[in-house]
Coordinates of C-alpha atoms in Angstrom, one line a residue:
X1 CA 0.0 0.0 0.0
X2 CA 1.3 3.5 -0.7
X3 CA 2.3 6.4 1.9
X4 CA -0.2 8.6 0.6
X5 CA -3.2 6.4 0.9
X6 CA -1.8 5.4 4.7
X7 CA -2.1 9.1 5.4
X8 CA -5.7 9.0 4.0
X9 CA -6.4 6.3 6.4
X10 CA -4.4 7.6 9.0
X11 CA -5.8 10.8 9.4
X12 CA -9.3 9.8 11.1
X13 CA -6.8 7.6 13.1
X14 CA -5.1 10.3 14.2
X15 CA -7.4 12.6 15.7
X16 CA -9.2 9.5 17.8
X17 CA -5.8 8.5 19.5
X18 CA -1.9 9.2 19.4
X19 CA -1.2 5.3 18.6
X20 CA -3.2 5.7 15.5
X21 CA -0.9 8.1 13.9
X22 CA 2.5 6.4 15.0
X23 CA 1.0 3.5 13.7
X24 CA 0.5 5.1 10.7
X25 CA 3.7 6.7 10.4
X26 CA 6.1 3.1 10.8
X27 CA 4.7 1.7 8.2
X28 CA 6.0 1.3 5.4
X29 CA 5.3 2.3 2.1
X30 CA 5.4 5.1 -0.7
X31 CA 2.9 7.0 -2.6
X32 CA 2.8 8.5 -6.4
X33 CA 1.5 12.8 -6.0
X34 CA -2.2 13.1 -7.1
X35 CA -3.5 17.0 -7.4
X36 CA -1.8 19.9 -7.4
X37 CA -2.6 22.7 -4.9
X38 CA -2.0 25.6 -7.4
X39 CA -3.6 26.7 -10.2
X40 CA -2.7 29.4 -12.3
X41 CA -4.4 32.8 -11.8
X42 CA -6.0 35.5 -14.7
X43 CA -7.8 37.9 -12.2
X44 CA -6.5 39.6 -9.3
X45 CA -6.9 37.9 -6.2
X46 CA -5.1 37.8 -2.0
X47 CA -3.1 39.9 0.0
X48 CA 0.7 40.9 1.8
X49 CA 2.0 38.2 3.2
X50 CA 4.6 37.0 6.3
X51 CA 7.6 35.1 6.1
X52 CA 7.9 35.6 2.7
X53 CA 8.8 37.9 -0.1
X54 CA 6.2 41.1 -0.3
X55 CA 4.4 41.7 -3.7
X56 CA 6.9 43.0 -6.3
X57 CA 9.9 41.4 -4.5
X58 CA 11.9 38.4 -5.3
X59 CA 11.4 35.7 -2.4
X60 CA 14.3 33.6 -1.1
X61 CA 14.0 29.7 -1.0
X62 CA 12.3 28.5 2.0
X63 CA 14.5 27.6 5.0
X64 CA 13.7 25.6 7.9
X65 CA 13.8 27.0 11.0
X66 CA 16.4 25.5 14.4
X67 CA 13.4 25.1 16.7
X68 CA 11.9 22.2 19.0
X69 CA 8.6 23.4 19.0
X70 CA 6.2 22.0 16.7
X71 CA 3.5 24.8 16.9
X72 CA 6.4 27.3 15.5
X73 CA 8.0 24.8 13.2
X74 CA 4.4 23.8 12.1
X75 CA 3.6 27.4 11.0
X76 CA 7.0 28.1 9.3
X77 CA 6.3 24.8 7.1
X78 CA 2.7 25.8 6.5
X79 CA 4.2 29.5 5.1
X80 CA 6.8 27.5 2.8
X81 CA 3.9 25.2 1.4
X82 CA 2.1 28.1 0.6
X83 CA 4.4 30.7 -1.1
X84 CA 6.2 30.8 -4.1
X85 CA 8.1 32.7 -6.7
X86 CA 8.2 31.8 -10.3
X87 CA 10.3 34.5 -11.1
X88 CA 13.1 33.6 -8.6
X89 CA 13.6 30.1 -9.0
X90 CA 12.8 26.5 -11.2
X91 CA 10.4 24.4 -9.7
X92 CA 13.2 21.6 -9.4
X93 CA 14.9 24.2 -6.9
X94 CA 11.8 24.7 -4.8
X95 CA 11.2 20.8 -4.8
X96 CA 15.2 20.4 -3.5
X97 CA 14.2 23.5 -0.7
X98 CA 11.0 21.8 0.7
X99 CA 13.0 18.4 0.6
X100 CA 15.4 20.3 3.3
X101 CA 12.7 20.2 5.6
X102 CA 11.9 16.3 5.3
X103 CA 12.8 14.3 8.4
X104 CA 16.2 12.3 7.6
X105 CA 14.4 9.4 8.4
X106 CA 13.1 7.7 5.7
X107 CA 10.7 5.3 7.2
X108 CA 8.5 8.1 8.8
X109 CA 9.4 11.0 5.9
X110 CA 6.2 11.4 3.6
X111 CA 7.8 13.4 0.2
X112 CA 5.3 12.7 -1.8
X113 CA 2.3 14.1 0.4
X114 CA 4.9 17.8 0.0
X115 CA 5.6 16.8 -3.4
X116 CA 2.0 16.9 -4.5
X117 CA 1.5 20.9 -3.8
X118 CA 3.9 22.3 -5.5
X119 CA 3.2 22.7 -9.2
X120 CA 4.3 20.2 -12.0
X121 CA 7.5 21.2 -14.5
X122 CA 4.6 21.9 -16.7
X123 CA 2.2 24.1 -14.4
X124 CA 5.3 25.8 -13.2
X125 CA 5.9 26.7 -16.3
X126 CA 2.5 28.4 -17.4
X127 CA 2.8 30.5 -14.3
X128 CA 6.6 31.9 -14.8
X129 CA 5.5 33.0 -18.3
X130 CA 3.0 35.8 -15.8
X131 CA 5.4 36.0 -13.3
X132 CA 3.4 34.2 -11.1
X133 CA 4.0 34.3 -7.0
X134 CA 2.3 33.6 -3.9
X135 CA 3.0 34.8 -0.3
X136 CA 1.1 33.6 2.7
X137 CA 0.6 34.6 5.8
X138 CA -0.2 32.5 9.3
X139 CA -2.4 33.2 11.8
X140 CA -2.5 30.4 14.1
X141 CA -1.9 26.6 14.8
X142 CA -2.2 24.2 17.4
X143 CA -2.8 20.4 18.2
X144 CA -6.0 19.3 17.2
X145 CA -8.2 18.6 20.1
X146 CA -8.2 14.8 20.2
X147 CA -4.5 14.5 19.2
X148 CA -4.0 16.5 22.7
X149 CA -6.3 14.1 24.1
X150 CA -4.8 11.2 23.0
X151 CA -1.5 12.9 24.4
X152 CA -2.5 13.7 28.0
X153 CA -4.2 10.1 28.0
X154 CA -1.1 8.6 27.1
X155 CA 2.1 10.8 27.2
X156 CA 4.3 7.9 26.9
X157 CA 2.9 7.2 23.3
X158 CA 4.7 10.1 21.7
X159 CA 8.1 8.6 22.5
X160 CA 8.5 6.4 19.8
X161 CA 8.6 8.7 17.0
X162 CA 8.0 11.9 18.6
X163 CA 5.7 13.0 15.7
X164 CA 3.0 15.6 16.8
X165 CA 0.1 16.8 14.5
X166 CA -0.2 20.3 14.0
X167 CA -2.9 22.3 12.8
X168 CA -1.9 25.6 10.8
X169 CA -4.7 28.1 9.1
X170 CA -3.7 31.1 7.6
X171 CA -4.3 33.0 4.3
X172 CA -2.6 32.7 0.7
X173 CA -2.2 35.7 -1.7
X174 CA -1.4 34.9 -5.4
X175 CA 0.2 38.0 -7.6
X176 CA 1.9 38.3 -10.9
X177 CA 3.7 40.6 -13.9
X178 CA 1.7 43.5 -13.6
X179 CA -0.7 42.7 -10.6
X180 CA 0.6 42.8 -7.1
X181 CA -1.5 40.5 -4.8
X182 CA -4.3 41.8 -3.6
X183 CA -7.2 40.4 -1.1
X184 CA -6.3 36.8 0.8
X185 CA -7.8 33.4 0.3
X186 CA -7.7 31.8 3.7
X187 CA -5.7 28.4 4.0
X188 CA -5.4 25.5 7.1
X189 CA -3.5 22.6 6.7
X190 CA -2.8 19.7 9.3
X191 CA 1.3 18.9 9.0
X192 CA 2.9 16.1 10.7
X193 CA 6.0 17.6 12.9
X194 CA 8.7 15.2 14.3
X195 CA 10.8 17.1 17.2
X196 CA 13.0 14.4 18.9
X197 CA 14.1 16.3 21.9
X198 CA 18.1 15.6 20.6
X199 CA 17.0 17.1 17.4
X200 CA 15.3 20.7 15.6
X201 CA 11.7 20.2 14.3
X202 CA 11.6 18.7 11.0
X203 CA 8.3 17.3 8.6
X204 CA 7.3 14.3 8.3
X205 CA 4.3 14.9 6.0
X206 CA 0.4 16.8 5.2
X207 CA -2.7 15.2 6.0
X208 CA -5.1 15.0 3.3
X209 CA -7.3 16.5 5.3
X210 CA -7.4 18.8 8.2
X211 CA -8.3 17.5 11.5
X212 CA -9.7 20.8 13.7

């Protein structure tokens, strides 16, 4: 069975108990990317945006941030999963960037599930003929309700992988030649964060769905 159907599965698991997901997350498997998040854009559309470049600037690669928390770490991968910059880089560059953030280890890390929002060679290329870009901007995260209650029922559980699900929601603004972004399209994801308490925050993957 593939990763990416596991995390379809997984992801009710998930939110009814903590062994669910880390059951989830040591098996094994690999997935092939289904749909692309990002479409291309002919009208105006979303706002400024945080933690990435503003409209009419070129944006940086995204970097993952030294931390141990999951909630920040969770809203710094959420902002990288939402922005881009055709103008500043290939999508093969942006695909190597994200790939940075990836846990190093292999039987929990989930590429695919990151793979399958950024645009194809093909997409990509549509949008840098316009110039396209998108920044985002995140307002809040957190654990979803019955991931913390599976936690304080069994804090032990987290131990084996230290993987924590984290819910991010926030807002996506998409701009290009000619047409700085405008008004913001809101955004939530649910990410899963490993922080081993040796090691900084890194991703293990993105729910199909989000768990509130």
């Amino acid at each position: 069975m593939r990763r990416r159907a596991l995390l379809g599965t997984a992801a009710l698991a998930v939110l009814v108990a903590l062994a669910g997901l880390l059951a989830f997350l040591t098996r094994d498997g690999r997935t092939s990317a289904k749909g692309r998040s990002v479409t291309v854009s002919s009208a105006s559309s979303p706002s400024t945006a945080a933690a990435s470049a503003a409209p009419g600037d070129r944006a940086a690669l995204p970097v993952p941030p030294a931390t141990h928390d999951p909630i920040v770490f969770g809203k710094a991968a959420a902002s990288a999963l939402w922005s881009y910059d055709t103008r500043s880089y290939a999508q093969p560059e942006l695909l190597a960037a994200l790939r940075e953030w990836m846990t190093s280890e292999a039987k929990y890390a989930d590429t695919a599930s990151v793979d399958a929002l950024v645009p194809s060679p093909v997409l990509w290329g549509r949008m840098a003929d316009n110039g396209q870009y998108a920044t985002a901007s995140v307002s809040e995260a957190h654990f979803p309700a019955s991931f913390s209650q599976a936690l304080q029922a069994d804090p032990g559980a987290i131990t084996q992988a230290y993987v924590y699900a984290v819910t991010v929601s926030g807002q996506q603004s998409i701009g290009w030649n000619g047409s700085p972004a405008g008004g913001a399209e809101a955004r939530s994801t649910t990410l899963a964060v490993q922080c081993r308490p040796s090691q900084n925050c890194a991703l293990v993957g993105v729910f199909p769905t989000v768990s509130p």
